[in-house]
Tab-separated table of C-alpha atoms and ligand atoms in Angstrom:
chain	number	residue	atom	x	y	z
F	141	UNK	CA	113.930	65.513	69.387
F	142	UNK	CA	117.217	64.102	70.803
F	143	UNK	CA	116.937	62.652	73.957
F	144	UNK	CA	118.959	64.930	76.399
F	145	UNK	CA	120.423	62.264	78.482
F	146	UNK	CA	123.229	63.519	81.412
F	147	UNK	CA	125.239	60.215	82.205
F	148	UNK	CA	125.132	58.629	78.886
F	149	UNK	CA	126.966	61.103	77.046
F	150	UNK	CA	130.203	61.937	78.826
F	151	UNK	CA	133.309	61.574	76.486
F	152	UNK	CA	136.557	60.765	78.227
F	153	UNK	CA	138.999	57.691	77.805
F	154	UNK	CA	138.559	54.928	80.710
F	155	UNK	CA	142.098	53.636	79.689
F	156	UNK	CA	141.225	50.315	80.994
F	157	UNK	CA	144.600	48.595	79.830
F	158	UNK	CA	146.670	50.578	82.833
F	159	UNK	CA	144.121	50.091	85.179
F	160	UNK	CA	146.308	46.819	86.769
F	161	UNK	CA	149.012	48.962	86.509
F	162	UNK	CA	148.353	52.084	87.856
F	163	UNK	CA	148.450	52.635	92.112
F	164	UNK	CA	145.947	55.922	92.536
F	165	UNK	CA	145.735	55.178	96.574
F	166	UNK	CA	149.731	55.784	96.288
F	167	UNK	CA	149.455	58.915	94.311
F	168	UNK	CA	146.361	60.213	96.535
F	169	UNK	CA	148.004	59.625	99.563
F	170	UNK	CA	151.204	61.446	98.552
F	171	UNK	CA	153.732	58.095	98.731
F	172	UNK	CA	153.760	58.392	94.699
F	173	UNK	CA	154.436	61.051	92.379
F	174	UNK	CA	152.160	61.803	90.111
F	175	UNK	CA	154.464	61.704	87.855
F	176	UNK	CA	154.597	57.982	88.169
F	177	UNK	CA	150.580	57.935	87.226
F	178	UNK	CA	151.341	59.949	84.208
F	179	UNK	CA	154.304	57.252	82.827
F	180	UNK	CA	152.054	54.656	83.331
F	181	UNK	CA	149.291	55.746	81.527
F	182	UNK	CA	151.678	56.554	78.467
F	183	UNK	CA	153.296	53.462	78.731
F	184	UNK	CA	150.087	51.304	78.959
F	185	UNK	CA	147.922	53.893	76.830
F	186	UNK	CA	149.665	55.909	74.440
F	187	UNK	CA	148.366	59.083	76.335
F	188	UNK	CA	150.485	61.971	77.452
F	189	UNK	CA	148.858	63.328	80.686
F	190	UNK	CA	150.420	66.183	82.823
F	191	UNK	CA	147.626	66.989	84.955
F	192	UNK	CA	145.575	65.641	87.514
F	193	UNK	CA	141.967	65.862	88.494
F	194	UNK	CA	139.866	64.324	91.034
F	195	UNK	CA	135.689	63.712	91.856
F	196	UNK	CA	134.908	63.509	95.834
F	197	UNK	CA	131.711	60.902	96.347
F	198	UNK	CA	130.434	60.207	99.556
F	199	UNK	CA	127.439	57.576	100.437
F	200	UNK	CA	124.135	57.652	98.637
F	201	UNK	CA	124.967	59.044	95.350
F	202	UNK	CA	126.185	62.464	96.743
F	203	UNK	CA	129.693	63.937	95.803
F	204	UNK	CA	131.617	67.552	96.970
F	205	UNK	CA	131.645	70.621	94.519
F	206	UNK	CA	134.806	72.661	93.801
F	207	UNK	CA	134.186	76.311	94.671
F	208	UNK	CA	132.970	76.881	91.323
F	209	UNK	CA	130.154	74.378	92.224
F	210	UNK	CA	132.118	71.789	89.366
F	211	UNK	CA	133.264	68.625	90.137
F	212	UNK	CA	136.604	68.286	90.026
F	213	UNK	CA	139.041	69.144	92.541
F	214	UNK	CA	142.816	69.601	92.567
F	215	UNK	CA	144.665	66.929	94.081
F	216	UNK	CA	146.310	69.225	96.968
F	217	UNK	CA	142.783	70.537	97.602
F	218	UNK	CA	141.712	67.340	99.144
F	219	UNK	CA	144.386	66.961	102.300
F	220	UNK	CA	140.944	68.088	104.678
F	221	UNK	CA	138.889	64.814	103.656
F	222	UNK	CA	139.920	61.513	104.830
F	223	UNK	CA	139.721	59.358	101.638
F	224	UNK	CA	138.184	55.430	102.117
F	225	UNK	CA	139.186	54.189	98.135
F	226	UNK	CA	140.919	55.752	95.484
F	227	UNK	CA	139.939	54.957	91.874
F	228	UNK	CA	141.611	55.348	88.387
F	229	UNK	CA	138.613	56.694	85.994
F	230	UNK	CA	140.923	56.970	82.746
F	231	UNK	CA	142.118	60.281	81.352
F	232	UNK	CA	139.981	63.548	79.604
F	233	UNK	CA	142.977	64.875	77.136
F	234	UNK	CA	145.821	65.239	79.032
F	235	UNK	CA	143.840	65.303	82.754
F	236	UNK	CA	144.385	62.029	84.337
F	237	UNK	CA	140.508	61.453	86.524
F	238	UNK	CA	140.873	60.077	89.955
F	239	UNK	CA	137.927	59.250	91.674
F	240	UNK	CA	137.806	59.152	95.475
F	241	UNK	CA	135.568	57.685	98.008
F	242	UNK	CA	135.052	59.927	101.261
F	243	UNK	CA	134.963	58.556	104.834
F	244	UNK	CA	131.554	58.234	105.521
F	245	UNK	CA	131.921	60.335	109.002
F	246	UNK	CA	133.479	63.305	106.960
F	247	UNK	CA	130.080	64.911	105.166
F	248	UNK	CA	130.621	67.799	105.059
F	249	UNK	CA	129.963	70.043	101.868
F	250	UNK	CA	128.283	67.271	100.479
F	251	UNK	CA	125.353	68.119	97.732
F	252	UNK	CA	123.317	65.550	95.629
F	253	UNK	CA	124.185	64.296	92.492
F	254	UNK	CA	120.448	63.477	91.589
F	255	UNK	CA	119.462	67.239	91.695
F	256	UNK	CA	121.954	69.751	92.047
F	257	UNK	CA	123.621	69.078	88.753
F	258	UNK	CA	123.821	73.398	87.280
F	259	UNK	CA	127.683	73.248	86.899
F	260	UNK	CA	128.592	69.974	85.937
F	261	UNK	CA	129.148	68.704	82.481
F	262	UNK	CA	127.774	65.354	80.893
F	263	UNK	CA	131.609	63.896	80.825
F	264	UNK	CA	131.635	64.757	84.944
F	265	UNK	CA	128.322	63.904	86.182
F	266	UNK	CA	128.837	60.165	84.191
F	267	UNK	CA	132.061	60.148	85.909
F	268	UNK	CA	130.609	60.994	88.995
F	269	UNK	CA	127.813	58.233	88.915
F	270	UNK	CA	130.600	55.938	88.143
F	271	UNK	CA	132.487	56.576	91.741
F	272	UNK	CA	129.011	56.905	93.144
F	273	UNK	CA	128.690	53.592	91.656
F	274	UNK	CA	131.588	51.969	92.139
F	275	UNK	CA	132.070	53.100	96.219
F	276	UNK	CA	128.775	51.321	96.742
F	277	UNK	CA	130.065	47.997	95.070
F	278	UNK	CA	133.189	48.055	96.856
F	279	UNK	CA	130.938	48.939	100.386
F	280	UNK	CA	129.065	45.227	99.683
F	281	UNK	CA	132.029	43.394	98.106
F	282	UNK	CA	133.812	42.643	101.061
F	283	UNK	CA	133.601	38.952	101.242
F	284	UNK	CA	133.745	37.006	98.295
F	285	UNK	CA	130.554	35.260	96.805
F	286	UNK	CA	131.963	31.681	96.174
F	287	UNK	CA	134.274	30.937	99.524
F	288	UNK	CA	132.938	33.861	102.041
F	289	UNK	CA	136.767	34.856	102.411
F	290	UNK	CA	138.061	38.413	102.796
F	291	UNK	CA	138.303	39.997	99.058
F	292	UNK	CA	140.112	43.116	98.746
F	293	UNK	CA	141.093	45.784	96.117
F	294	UNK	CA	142.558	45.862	93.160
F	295	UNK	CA	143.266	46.639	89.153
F	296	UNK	CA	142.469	51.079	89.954
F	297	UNK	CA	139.252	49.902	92.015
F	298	UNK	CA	137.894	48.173	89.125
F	299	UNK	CA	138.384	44.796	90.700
F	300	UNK	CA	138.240	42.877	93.910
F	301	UNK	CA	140.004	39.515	94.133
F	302	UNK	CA	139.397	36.682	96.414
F	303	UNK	CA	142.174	36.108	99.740
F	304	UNK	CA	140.902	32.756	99.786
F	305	UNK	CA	140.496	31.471	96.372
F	306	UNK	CA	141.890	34.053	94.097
F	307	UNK	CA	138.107	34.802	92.276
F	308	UNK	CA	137.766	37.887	91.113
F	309	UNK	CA	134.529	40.402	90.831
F	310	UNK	CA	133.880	42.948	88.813
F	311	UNK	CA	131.322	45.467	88.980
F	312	UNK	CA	128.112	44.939	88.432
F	313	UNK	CA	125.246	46.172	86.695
F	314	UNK	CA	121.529	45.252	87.120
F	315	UNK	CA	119.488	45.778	83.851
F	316	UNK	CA	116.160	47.222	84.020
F	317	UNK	CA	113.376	48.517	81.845
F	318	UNK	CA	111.515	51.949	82.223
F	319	UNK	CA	108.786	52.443	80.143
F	320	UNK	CA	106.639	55.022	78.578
F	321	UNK	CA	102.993	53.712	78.354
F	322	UNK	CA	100.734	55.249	75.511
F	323	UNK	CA	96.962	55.139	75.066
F	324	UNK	CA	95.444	55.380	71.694
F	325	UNK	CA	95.214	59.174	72.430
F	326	UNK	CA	99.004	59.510	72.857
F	327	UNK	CA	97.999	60.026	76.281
F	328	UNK	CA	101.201	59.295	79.077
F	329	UNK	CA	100.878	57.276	82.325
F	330	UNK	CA	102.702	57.876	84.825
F	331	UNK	CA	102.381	56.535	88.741
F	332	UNK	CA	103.270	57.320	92.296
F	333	UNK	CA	105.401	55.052	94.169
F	334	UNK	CA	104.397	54.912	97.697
F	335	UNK	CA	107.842	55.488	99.120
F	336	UNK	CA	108.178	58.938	96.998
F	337	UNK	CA	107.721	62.305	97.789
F	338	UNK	CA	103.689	63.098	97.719
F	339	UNK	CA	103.580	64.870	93.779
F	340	UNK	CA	106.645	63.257	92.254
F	341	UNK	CA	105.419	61.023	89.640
F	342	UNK	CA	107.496	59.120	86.950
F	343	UNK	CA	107.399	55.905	84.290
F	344	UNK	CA	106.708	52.310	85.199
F	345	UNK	CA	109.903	50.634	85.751
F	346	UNK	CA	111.186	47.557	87.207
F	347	UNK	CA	114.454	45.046	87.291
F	348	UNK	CA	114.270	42.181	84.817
F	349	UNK	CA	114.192	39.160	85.876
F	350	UNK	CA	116.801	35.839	84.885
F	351	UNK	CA	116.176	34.239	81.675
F	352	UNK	CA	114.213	37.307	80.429
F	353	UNK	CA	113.963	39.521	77.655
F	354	UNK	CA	113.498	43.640	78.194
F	355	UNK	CA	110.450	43.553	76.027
F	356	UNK	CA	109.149	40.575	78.484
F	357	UNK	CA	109.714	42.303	81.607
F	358	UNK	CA	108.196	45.696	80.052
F	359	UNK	CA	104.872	43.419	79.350
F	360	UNK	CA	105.066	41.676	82.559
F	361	UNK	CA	106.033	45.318	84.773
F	362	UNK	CA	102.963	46.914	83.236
F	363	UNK	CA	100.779	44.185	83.631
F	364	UNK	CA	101.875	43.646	87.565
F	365	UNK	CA	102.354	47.662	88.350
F	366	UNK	CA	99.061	49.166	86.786
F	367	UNK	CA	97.327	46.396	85.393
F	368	UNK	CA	97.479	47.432	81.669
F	369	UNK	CA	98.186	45.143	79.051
F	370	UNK	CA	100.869	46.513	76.361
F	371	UNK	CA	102.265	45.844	73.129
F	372	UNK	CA	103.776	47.852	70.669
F	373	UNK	CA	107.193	47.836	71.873
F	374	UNK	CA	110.144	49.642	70.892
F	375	UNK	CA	113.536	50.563	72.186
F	376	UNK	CA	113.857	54.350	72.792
F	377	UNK	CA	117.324	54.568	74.681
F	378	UNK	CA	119.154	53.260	77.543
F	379	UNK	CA	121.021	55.014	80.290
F	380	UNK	CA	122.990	53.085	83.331
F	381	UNK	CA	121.707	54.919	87.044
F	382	UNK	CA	124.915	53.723	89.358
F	383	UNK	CA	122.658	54.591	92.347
F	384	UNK	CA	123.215	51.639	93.048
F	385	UNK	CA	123.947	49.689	90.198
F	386	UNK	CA	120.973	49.832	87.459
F	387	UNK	CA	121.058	50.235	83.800
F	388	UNK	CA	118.098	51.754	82.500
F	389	UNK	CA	116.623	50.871	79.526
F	390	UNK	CA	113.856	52.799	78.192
F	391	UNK	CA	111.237	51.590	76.040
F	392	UNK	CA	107.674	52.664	74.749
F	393	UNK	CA	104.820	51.089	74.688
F	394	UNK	CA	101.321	51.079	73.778
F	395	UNK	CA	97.829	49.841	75.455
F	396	UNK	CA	96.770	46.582	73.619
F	397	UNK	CA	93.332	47.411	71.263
F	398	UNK	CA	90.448	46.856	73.041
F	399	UNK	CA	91.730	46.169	76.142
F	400	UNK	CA	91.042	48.514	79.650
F	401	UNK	CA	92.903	51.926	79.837
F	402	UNK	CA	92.350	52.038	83.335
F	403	UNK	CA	95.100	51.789	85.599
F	404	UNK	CA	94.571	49.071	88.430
F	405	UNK	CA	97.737	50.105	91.277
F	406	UNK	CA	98.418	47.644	93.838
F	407	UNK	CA	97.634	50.711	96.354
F	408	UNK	CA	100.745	49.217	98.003
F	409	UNK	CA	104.290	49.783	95.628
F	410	UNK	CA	102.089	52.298	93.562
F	411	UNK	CA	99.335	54.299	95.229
F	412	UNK	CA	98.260	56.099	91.921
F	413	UNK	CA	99.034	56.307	88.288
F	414	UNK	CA	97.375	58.139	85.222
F	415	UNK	CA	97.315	59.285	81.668
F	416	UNK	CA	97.732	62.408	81.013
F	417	UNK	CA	97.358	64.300	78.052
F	418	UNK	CA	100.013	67.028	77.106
F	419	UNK	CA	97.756	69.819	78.150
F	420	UNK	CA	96.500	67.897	81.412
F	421	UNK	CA	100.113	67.301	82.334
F	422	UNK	CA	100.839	70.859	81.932
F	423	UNK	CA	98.200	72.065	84.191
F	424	UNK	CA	99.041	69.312	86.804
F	425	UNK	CA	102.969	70.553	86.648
F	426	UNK	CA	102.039	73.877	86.793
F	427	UNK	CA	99.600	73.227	90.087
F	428	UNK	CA	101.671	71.758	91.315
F	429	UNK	CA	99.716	68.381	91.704
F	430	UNK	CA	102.332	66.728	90.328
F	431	UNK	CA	106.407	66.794	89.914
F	432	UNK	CA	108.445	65.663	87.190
F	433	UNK	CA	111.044	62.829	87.333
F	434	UNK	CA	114.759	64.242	88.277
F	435	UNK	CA	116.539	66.383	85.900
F	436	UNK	CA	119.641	64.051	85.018
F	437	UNK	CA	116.841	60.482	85.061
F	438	UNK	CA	116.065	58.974	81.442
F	439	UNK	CA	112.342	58.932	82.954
F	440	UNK	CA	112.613	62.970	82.770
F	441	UNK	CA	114.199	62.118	79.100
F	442	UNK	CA	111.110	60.047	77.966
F	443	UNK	CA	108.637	62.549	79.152
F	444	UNK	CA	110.203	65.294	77.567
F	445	UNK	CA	110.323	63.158	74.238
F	446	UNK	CA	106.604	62.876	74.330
F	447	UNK	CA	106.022	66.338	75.390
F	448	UNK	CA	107.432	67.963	72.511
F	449	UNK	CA	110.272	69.655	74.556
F	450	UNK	CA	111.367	71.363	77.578
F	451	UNK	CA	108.635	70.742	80.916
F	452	UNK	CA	106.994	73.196	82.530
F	453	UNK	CA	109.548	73.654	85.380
F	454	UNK	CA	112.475	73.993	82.781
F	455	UNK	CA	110.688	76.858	80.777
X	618	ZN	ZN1	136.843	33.094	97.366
């Protein structure tokens, strides 16, 4: 089956050669004309735009519906929010995308972009994650990382350069593996972080660490999370997760021959993990011992792969 996988397949063009040129905090704040947004990307794109759409995020990955319960609002219908950072996304056909970073103090409205996800299409949640994503590098860029001078805005948001020494930062992504760990019975593991909510179970994951290779930190993750020694390992698909700033890539693996199939958690980061067979996760799901991963997470993507199709709380 094709791995269903929400902010990896938006289609929309990031026009990332007007980004220098185009001012979206002018436009937003009504000192432009939009008009001016929609020469520039011509001129520096080849795109005619004549519209103009924007995504609301706020703190900790959560953004504003329309009244529809979409994503994207007119740009008149956002005078009530007081905006922190404007930024140029790129254009979807003739729609030029503005994204734009709430106040923190100004919540209102707010719902979750990791669950409540019914009206909004691949091409908007991605674009969503990227604000979400982007508001929370700009929130920890403020000094820069060579001179510890003030560093501020620029190129659509897609930049901040240096007051002191001109450096400039770009966004950043941390990779990571997530992995889905087999046992000779095409049995599944999956664990409990501590932190989580009591039932809500997912893949072994982990950041990689300098100087190493995915496959590496997928053998050393398993080893250090549940104790299982792995091989077998191949690349399934990758998806980034701007919440902050991960990209996910998922692999599969499979318990070395001969070696334990029993989970060993550190009782401290994990407090349980198991295999489950496809029937035994069934039953768990449907008594509610134990909760999927989130419905727009490549861990929910990799258990649905091995499950044959839709979960239990999809059907
Ligand atoms: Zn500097």
């Amino acid at each position: 089956m094709t791995l269903l996988l929400p902010l990896s397949s938006g289609q929309w063009n990031p026009c990332t050669y007007a980004r220098p040129f185009v001012q979206p905090r002018a436009v937003v704040e009504g000192t432009q004309d939009p008009q001016t947004i929609f020469d520039t990307v011509l001129e520096h794109c080849g795109v005619k735009a004549d519209k103009n759409a924007t995504f609301l995020v706020g703190e900790r990955h959560r953004y504003i519906p329309n009244s529809e319960g979409g994503a994207r609002h007119k740009l008149g219908a956002i005078e009530n929010h007081r905006v922190k950072r404007v930024f140029f996304l790129g254009v979807d056909g003739s729609t030029v995308l503005l994204g734009i970073q709430i106040h923190p103090n100004d919540t209102e409205g707010y719902a979750d972009l990791r669950r409540t996800v019914n009206h909004v299409d691949a091409t908007d949640m991605q674009l969503l994650a990227t604000c979400a994503g982007l508001a929370s590098w700009h929130d920890n860029g403020a000094f820069c990382a060579r001179c510890g001078a003030r560093t501020q805005y620029s190129a659509g948001g897609w930049e901040r350069q240096c007051l002191g020494c001109a450096r400039i930062e770009y966004p950043r992504t941390d990779p990571s593996v997530i992995v889905a760990i087999h046992d000779d019975e095409d049995r599944l593991l999956v664990a409990h972080n501590a932190m989580w909510r009591p039932h809500y179970a997912s893949l072994v994951a982990g950041f990689m660490e300098m100087g190493e290779a995915p496959e590496q930190a997928v053998q050393r993750e398993t080893l250090e999370e549940v104790g299982l020694e792995v091989d077998r390992i191949e690349y399934v698909a990758s998806q980034a997760w701007p919440f902050p700033r991960s990209l996910m890539l998922g692999y599969q693996a499979r318990v070395v021959d001969g070696t334990s199939v029993e989970p060993v958690v550190d009782g401290v980061e994990l407090d349980w993990a198991r295999f489950y067979s496809r029937a035994e996760y069934e039953q768990a799901m449907r008594a509610g011992e134990v909760e999927a991963p989130g419905p727009i997470s490549i861990a929910r993507a990799m258990v649905r792969r091995w499950y044959g199709g839709p979960l239990p709380d999809e059907q």
